[in-house]
Tab-separated table of N, CA and C in Angstrom:
chain	number	residue	atom	x	y	z
O	1	LYS	N	0.822	-1.157	0.082
O	1	LYS	CA	-0.033	0.027	-0.101
O	1	LYS	C	0.952	1.256	0.015
O	2	THR	N	0.354	2.379	-0.453
O	2	THR	CA	1.168	3.546	-0.522
O	2	THR	C	0.548	4.560	0.493
O	3	TYR	N	1.340	5.597	1.028
O	3	TYR	CA	0.875	6.454	1.932
O	3	TYR	C	-0.305	7.300	1.203
O	4	GLY	N	-1.295	7.669	1.864
O	4	GLY	CA	-2.344	8.518	1.258
O	4	GLY	C	-3.368	7.717	0.448
O	5	GLY	N	-2.932	6.347	0.238
O	5	GLY	CA	-3.895	5.530	-0.603
O	5	GLY	C	-5.086	4.893	0.195
O	6	GLU	N	-5.768	4.052	-0.321
O	6	GLU	CA	-6.990	3.454	0.326
O	6	GLU	C	-6.295	2.086	0.904
O	7	TYR	N	-6.679	1.937	2.267
O	7	TYR	CA	-6.098	0.853	3.091
O	7	TYR	C	-7.215	-0.271	3.284
O	8	ASP	N	-6.845	-1.529	3.092
O	8	ASP	CA	-7.698	-2.431	3.564
O	8	ASP	C	-7.169	-3.218	4.764
O	9	LEU	N	-5.953	-2.782	5.442
O	9	LEU	CA	-5.628	-3.440	6.486
O	9	LEU	C	-6.390	-3.167	7.749
O	10	LYS	N	-6.287	-4.036	8.787
O	10	LYS	CA	-7.126	-3.965	9.941
O	10	LYS	C	-6.538	-3.241	11.083
O	11	ILE	N	-5.286	-3.235	11.080
O	11	ILE	CA	-4.381	-2.716	12.214
O	11	ILE	C	-3.107	-1.993	11.797
O	12	GLY	N	-2.871	-0.953	12.547
O	12	GLY	CA	-1.642	-0.019	12.169
O	12	GLY	C	-1.292	0.870	13.254
O	13	LEU	N	-0.606	1.951	12.752
O	13	LEU	CA	-0.126	2.879	13.750
O	13	LEU	C	-0.820	4.198	13.445
O	14	LEU	N	-0.973	5.055	14.474
O	14	LEU	CA	-1.667	6.453	14.255
O	14	LEU	C	-0.888	7.102	13.061
O	15	THR	N	-1.457	7.814	12.350
O	15	THR	CA	-0.874	8.710	11.271
O	15	THR	C	-0.748	10.091	11.716
O	16	LEU	N	0.024	10.919	10.928
O	16	LEU	CA	0.195	12.353	11.171
O	16	LEU	C	-1.077	13.083	11.071
O	17	ASP	N	-1.852	12.684	10.076
O	17	ASP	CA	-3.181	13.454	9.922
O	17	ASP	C	-4.203	13.138	10.975
O	18	GLU	N	-4.252	11.904	11.544
O	18	GLU	CA	-5.004	11.666	12.699
O	18	GLU	C	-4.697	12.453	14.022
O	19	VAL	N	-3.339	12.622	13.968
O	19	VAL	CA	-2.916	13.560	15.336
O	19	VAL	C	-3.373	14.933	15.059
O	20	ALA	N	-3.110	15.430	13.861
O	20	ALA	CA	-3.387	16.727	13.546
O	20	ALA	C	-4.939	16.970	13.735
O	21	PHE	N	-5.904	16.068	13.286
O	21	PHE	CA	-7.268	16.247	13.439
O	21	PHE	C	-7.594	16.249	14.939
O	22	ALA	N	-6.838	15.657	15.837
O	22	ALA	CA	-7.128	15.479	17.172
O	22	ALA	C	-6.454	16.797	18.044
O	23	GLY	N	-5.684	17.708	17.435
O	23	GLY	CA	-5.251	18.846	17.957
O	23	GLY	C	-3.776	19.005	17.914
O	24	GLY	N	-2.995	18.074	17.438
O	24	GLY	CA	-1.632	18.144	17.192
O	24	GLY	C	-1.202	19.108	16.209
O	25	ASN	N	-0.149	19.984	16.249
O	25	ASN	CA	0.403	21.009	15.310
O	25	ASN	C	1.722	20.718	15.205
O	26	LEU	N	2.158	20.524	13.941
O	26	LEU	CA	3.526	20.227	13.548
O	26	LEU	C	4.510	21.348	14.174
O	27	ASP	N	5.585	20.817	14.642
O	27	ASP	CA	6.613	21.838	15.195
O	27	ASP	C	6.014	22.847	16.320
O	28	SER	N	5.159	22.407	17.154
O	28	SER	CA	4.651	23.121	18.200
O	28	SER	C	4.192	22.326	19.301
O	29	TYR	N	4.041	22.871	20.525
O	29	TYR	CA	3.748	22.176	21.763
O	29	TYR	C	2.087	22.386	21.970
O	30	ASN	N	1.427	21.300	22.418
O	30	ASN	CA	0.147	21.321	22.788
O	30	ASN	C	-0.170	20.198	23.701
O	31	GLU	N	-0.381	20.515	25.018
O	31	GLU	CA	-0.640	19.504	25.919
O	31	GLU	C	-1.998	19.248	26.279
O	32	ASP	N	-2.904	19.831	25.312
O	32	ASP	CA	-4.385	19.779	25.592
O	32	ASP	C	-5.067	18.838	24.508
O	33	TYR	N	-4.671	17.814	24.110
O	33	TYR	CA	-5.259	16.977	23.252
O	33	TYR	C	-5.140	15.591	23.666
O	34	TYR	N	-6.100	14.750	23.404
O	34	TYR	CA	-6.164	13.537	23.863
O	34	TYR	C	-5.093	12.423	23.459
O	35	LEU	N	-4.558	12.776	22.339
O	35	LEU	CA	-3.411	11.965	21.828
O	35	LEU	C	-2.029	12.330	22.285
O	36	GLN	N	-1.948	13.347	23.228
O	36	GLN	CA	-0.683	13.603	23.876
O	36	GLN	C	-0.587	12.619	25.088
O	37	LYS	N	0.553	11.981	24.986
O	37	LYS	CA	0.650	10.920	26.274
O	37	LYS	C	1.798	11.348	27.093
O	38	GLU	N	2.215	10.615	28.108
O	38	GLU	CA	3.328	11.070	28.992
O	38	GLU	C	4.778	10.617	28.383
O	39	SER	N	4.761	9.901	27.411
O	39	SER	CA	6.072	9.639	26.782
O	39	SER	C	5.915	9.555	25.159
O	40	ILE	N	7.086	9.674	24.615
O	40	ILE	CA	7.228	9.872	23.139
O	40	ILE	C	6.759	8.606	22.460
O	41	TYR	N	5.990	8.756	21.365
O	41	TYR	CA	5.768	7.540	20.495
O	41	TYR	C	5.754	7.838	18.990
O	42	TRP	N	6.021	6.806	18.168
O	42	TRP	CA	6.109	6.987	16.711
O	42	TRP	C	4.778	7.126	16.099
O	43	LEU	N	4.691	7.733	15.031
O	43	LEU	CA	3.449	7.669	14.217
O	43	LEU	C	3.853	6.806	12.937
O	44	GLY	N	2.816	6.422	12.229
O	44	GLY	CA	3.073	5.529	11.124
O	44	GLY	C	3.277	6.431	9.844
O	45	ALA	N	4.139	7.280	9.966
O	45	ALA	CA	4.413	8.114	8.812
O	45	ALA	C	5.889	8.507	8.816
O	46	PRO	N	6.591	8.488	7.754
O	46	PRO	CA	8.046	8.719	7.624
O	46	PRO	C	8.149	10.270	7.750
O	47	GLY	N	9.211	10.663	8.449
O	47	GLY	CA	9.525	12.202	8.558
O	47	GLY	C	10.527	12.671	7.541
O	48	TYR	N	11.610	11.862	7.390
O	48	TYR	CA	12.584	12.210	6.360
O	48	TYR	C	13.613	11.023	6.168
O	49	PHE	N	14.351	11.139	5.001
O	49	PHE	CA	15.501	10.205	4.828
O	49	PHE	C	16.767	11.060	4.542
O	50	ASP	N	17.747	10.804	5.316
O	50	ASP	CA	18.976	11.641	5.193
O	50	ASP	C	20.133	10.725	5.203
O	51	GLY	N	20.453	10.367	3.893
O	51	GLY	CA	21.621	9.403	3.715
O	51	GLY	C	21.452	8.058	4.332
O	52	ASP	N	22.065	7.908	5.423
O	52	ASP	CA	22.104	6.629	6.245
O	52	ASP	C	21.114	6.708	7.250
O	53	TYR	N	20.301	7.779	7.425
O	53	TYR	CA	19.456	7.863	8.604
O	53	TYR	C	18.032	8.001	8.078
O	54	ALA	N	16.956	7.543	8.864
O	54	ALA	CA	15.591	7.691	8.585
O	54	ALA	C	14.985	8.236	9.816
O	55	GLY	N	14.058	9.188	9.657
O	55	GLY	CA	13.250	9.849	10.690
O	55	GLY	C	11.913	9.626	10.547
O	56	GLU	N	11.190	9.516	11.618
O	56	GLU	CA	9.750	9.212	11.776
O	56	GLU	C	9.095	10.400	12.451
O	57	PHE	N	7.952	10.700	12.095
O	57	PHE	CA	7.241	11.704	12.913
O	57	PHE	C	6.770	11.153	14.282
O	58	ASN	N	6.931	11.941	15.326
O	58	ASN	CA	6.643	11.497	16.660
O	58	ASN	C	5.882	12.491	17.428
O	59	VAL	N	5.103	11.948	18.453
O	59	VAL	CA	4.385	12.830	19.367
O	59	VAL	C	5.209	12.751	20.665
O	60	TYR	N	5.757	13.899	21.246
O	60	TYR	CA	6.686	13.828	22.471
O	60	TYR	C	5.686	13.899	23.635
O	61	GLY	N	6.356	13.572	24.712
O	61	GLY	CA	5.620	13.695	26.076
O	61	GLY	C	5.138	14.937	26.454
O	62	ASP	N	5.563	16.160	25.988
O	62	ASP	CA	5.054	17.391	26.353
O	62	ASP	C	4.108	17.869	25.216
O	63	GLY	N	3.707	16.946	24.307
O	63	GLY	CA	2.603	17.294	23.366
O	63	GLY	C	3.265	17.854	22.020
O	64	TYR	N	4.621	17.977	21.961
O	64	TYR	CA	5.189	18.543	20.738
O	64	TYR	C	5.114	17.438	19.631
O	65	LEU	N	4.682	17.889	18.389
O	65	LEU	CA	4.596	17.057	17.287
O	65	LEU	C	5.677	17.325	16.269
O	66	GLY	N	6.640	16.387	16.142
O	66	GLY	CA	7.878	16.552	15.426
O	66	GLY	C	8.304	15.376	14.793
O	67	TYR	N	9.570	15.325	14.427
O	67	TYR	CA	10.116	14.137	13.870
O	67	TYR	C	11.476	14.073	14.329
O	68	GLY	N	12.060	12.881	14.476
O	68	GLY	CA	13.488	12.435	14.908
O	68	GLY	C	13.916	11.320	14.436
O	69	TYR	N	15.113	10.957	14.704
O	69	TYR	CA	15.556	9.562	14.399
O	69	TYR	C	14.785	8.477	14.903
O	70	ILE	N	14.807	7.308	14.207
O	70	ILE	CA	14.083	6.156	14.702
O	70	ILE	C	14.957	5.477	15.837
O	71	SER	N	14.430	5.218	16.844
O	71	SER	CA	15.149	4.580	17.979
O	71	SER	C	14.320	3.538	18.746
O	72	SER	N	14.876	2.813	19.332
O	72	SER	CA	14.125	1.850	20.215
O	72	SER	C	13.449	2.453	21.447
O	73	PHE	N	13.717	3.696	21.803
O	73	PHE	CA	13.245	4.312	22.974
O	73	PHE	C	11.761	4.718	22.814
O	74	ASN	N	11.262	4.833	21.626
O	74	ASN	CA	9.902	5.386	21.326
O	74	ASN	C	8.871	4.255	21.387
O	75	GLY	N	7.738	4.574	21.876
O	75	GLY	CA	6.565	3.737	21.732
O	75	GLY	C	5.777	3.880	20.621
O	76	VAL	N	4.564	3.010	20.568
O	76	VAL	CA	3.802	3.098	19.595
O	76	VAL	C	2.242	3.154	20.117
O	77	VAL	N	1.379	3.726	19.349
O	77	VAL	CA	-0.038	3.623	19.705
O	77	VAL	C	-0.796	2.925	18.624
O	78	PRO	N	-1.018	1.666	18.761
O	78	PRO	CA	-1.724	1.026	17.694
O	78	PRO	C	-3.100	1.291	17.475
O	79	VAL	N	-3.642	1.160	16.413
O	79	VAL	CA	-4.963	1.518	16.014
O	79	VAL	C	-5.671	0.301	15.193
O	80	ILE	N	-6.940	0.143	15.332
O	80	ILE	CA	-7.594	-0.835	14.598
O	80	ILE	C	-8.666	-0.205	13.724
O	81	ASN	N	-8.997	-0.714	12.506
O	81	ASN	CA	-10.044	-0.056	11.690
O	81	ASN	C	-11.275	-1.003	11.755
O	82	LEU	N	-12.361	-0.308	12.025
O	82	LEU	CA	-13.582	-1.124	12.211
O	82	LEU	C	-14.568	-0.739	11.085
O	83	ARG	N	-15.368	-1.721	10.633
O	83	ARG	CA	-16.392	-1.419	9.654
O	83	ARG	C	-17.355	-0.350	10.234
O	84	SER	N	-17.967	0.396	9.210
O	84	SER	CA	-18.815	1.473	9.688
O	84	SER	C	-20.151	1.064	10.553
O	85	ASP	N	-20.517	-0.221	10.482
O	85	ASP	CA	-21.653	-0.728	11.201
O	85	ASP	C	-21.362	-1.223	12.564
O	86	VAL	N	-20.023	-1.189	12.944
O	86	VAL	CA	-19.629	-1.634	14.275
O	86	VAL	C	-19.946	-0.414	15.138
O	87	LEU	N	-20.665	-0.638	16.412
O	87	LEU	CA	-21.061	0.416	17.249
O	87	LEU	C	-20.320	0.140	18.615
O	88	TYR	N	-19.943	1.398	19.106
O	88	TYR	CA	-19.322	1.414	20.563
O	88	TYR	C	-20.504	1.178	21.499
O	89	SER	N	-20.184	0.480	22.485
O	89	SER	CA	-21.245	0.329	23.474
O	89	SER	C	-20.843	0.902	24.993
O	90	LYS	N	-19.553	0.602	25.440
O	90	LYS	CA	-19.263	1.145	26.602
O	90	LYS	C	-17.732	1.043	26.906
O	91	GLY	N	-17.196	1.547	27.863
O	91	GLY	CA	-15.797	1.495	28.282
O	91	GLY	C	-15.003	2.768	28.007
O	92	GLU	N	-13.801	2.924	28.673
O	92	GLU	CA	-13.106	4.142	28.602
O	92	GLU	C	-11.799	3.898	27.986
O	93	GLY	N	-11.489	2.836	27.292
O	93	GLY	CA	-10.237	2.627	26.559
O	93	GLY	C	-9.098	2.337	27.476
O	94	THR	N	-9.203	2.038	28.766
O	94	THR	CA	-8.134	1.791	29.607
O	94	THR	C	-8.014	0.183	29.850
O	95	ILE	N	-6.976	-0.116	30.528
O	95	ILE	CA	-6.795	-1.533	30.874
O	95	ILE	C	-7.992	-2.081	31.690
O	96	SER	N	-8.280	-1.226	32.848
O	96	SER	CA	-9.429	-1.706	33.676
O	96	SER	C	-10.809	-1.511	33.024
O	97	SER	N	-10.955	-0.666	32.111
O	97	SER	CA	-12.287	-0.400	31.362
O	97	SER	C	-12.012	-0.268	29.956
O	98	PRO	N	-11.851	-1.382	29.299
O	98	PRO	CA	-11.679	-1.337	27.884
O	98	PRO	C	-12.845	-1.078	27.056
O	99	TYR	N	-12.554	-0.531	25.819
O	99	TYR	CA	-13.778	-0.361	24.934
O	99	TYR	C	-14.495	-1.666	24.691
O	100	ILE	N	-15.769	-1.602	24.514
O	100	ILE	CA	-16.654	-2.694	24.088
O	100	ILE	C	-17.275	-2.201	22.796
O	101	VAL	N	-17.243	-3.067	21.848
O	101	VAL	CA	-17.971	-2.797	20.703
O	101	VAL	C	-18.902	-3.910	20.267
O	102	ASN	N	-19.849	-3.561	19.557
O	102	ASN	CA	-20.960	-4.501	19.121
O	102	ASN	C	-20.715	-4.690	17.556
O	103	VAL	N	-20.646	-5.956	17.230
O	103	VAL	CA	-20.521	-6.352	15.875
O	103	VAL	C	-21.695	-7.085	15.404
O	104	SER	N	-22.284	-6.649	14.362
O	104	SER	CA	-23.642	-7.084	13.771
O	104	SER	C	-23.309	-8.336	13.059
């Protein structure tokens, strides 16, 4: 699949545009959106390629949206894609109260 194309995959990583729609702004700080976590995590979008190095877009612990070298110190936020007829029924999305969805 190509970036920006139509996807039929069921699981992946958050993308740059999803973080932007949630309130993240490239090269700026914002601690007031729900995708800002306490630690840095990678997005599923390449940031740059520079000779022997590759960079990935990241959301940092202070809400900064930017990019940096790929390292093993960053986390990920997995996402799943659901059909449009799948309905959310309850839960808070935490370990103790996971989301519950109804599948027709």
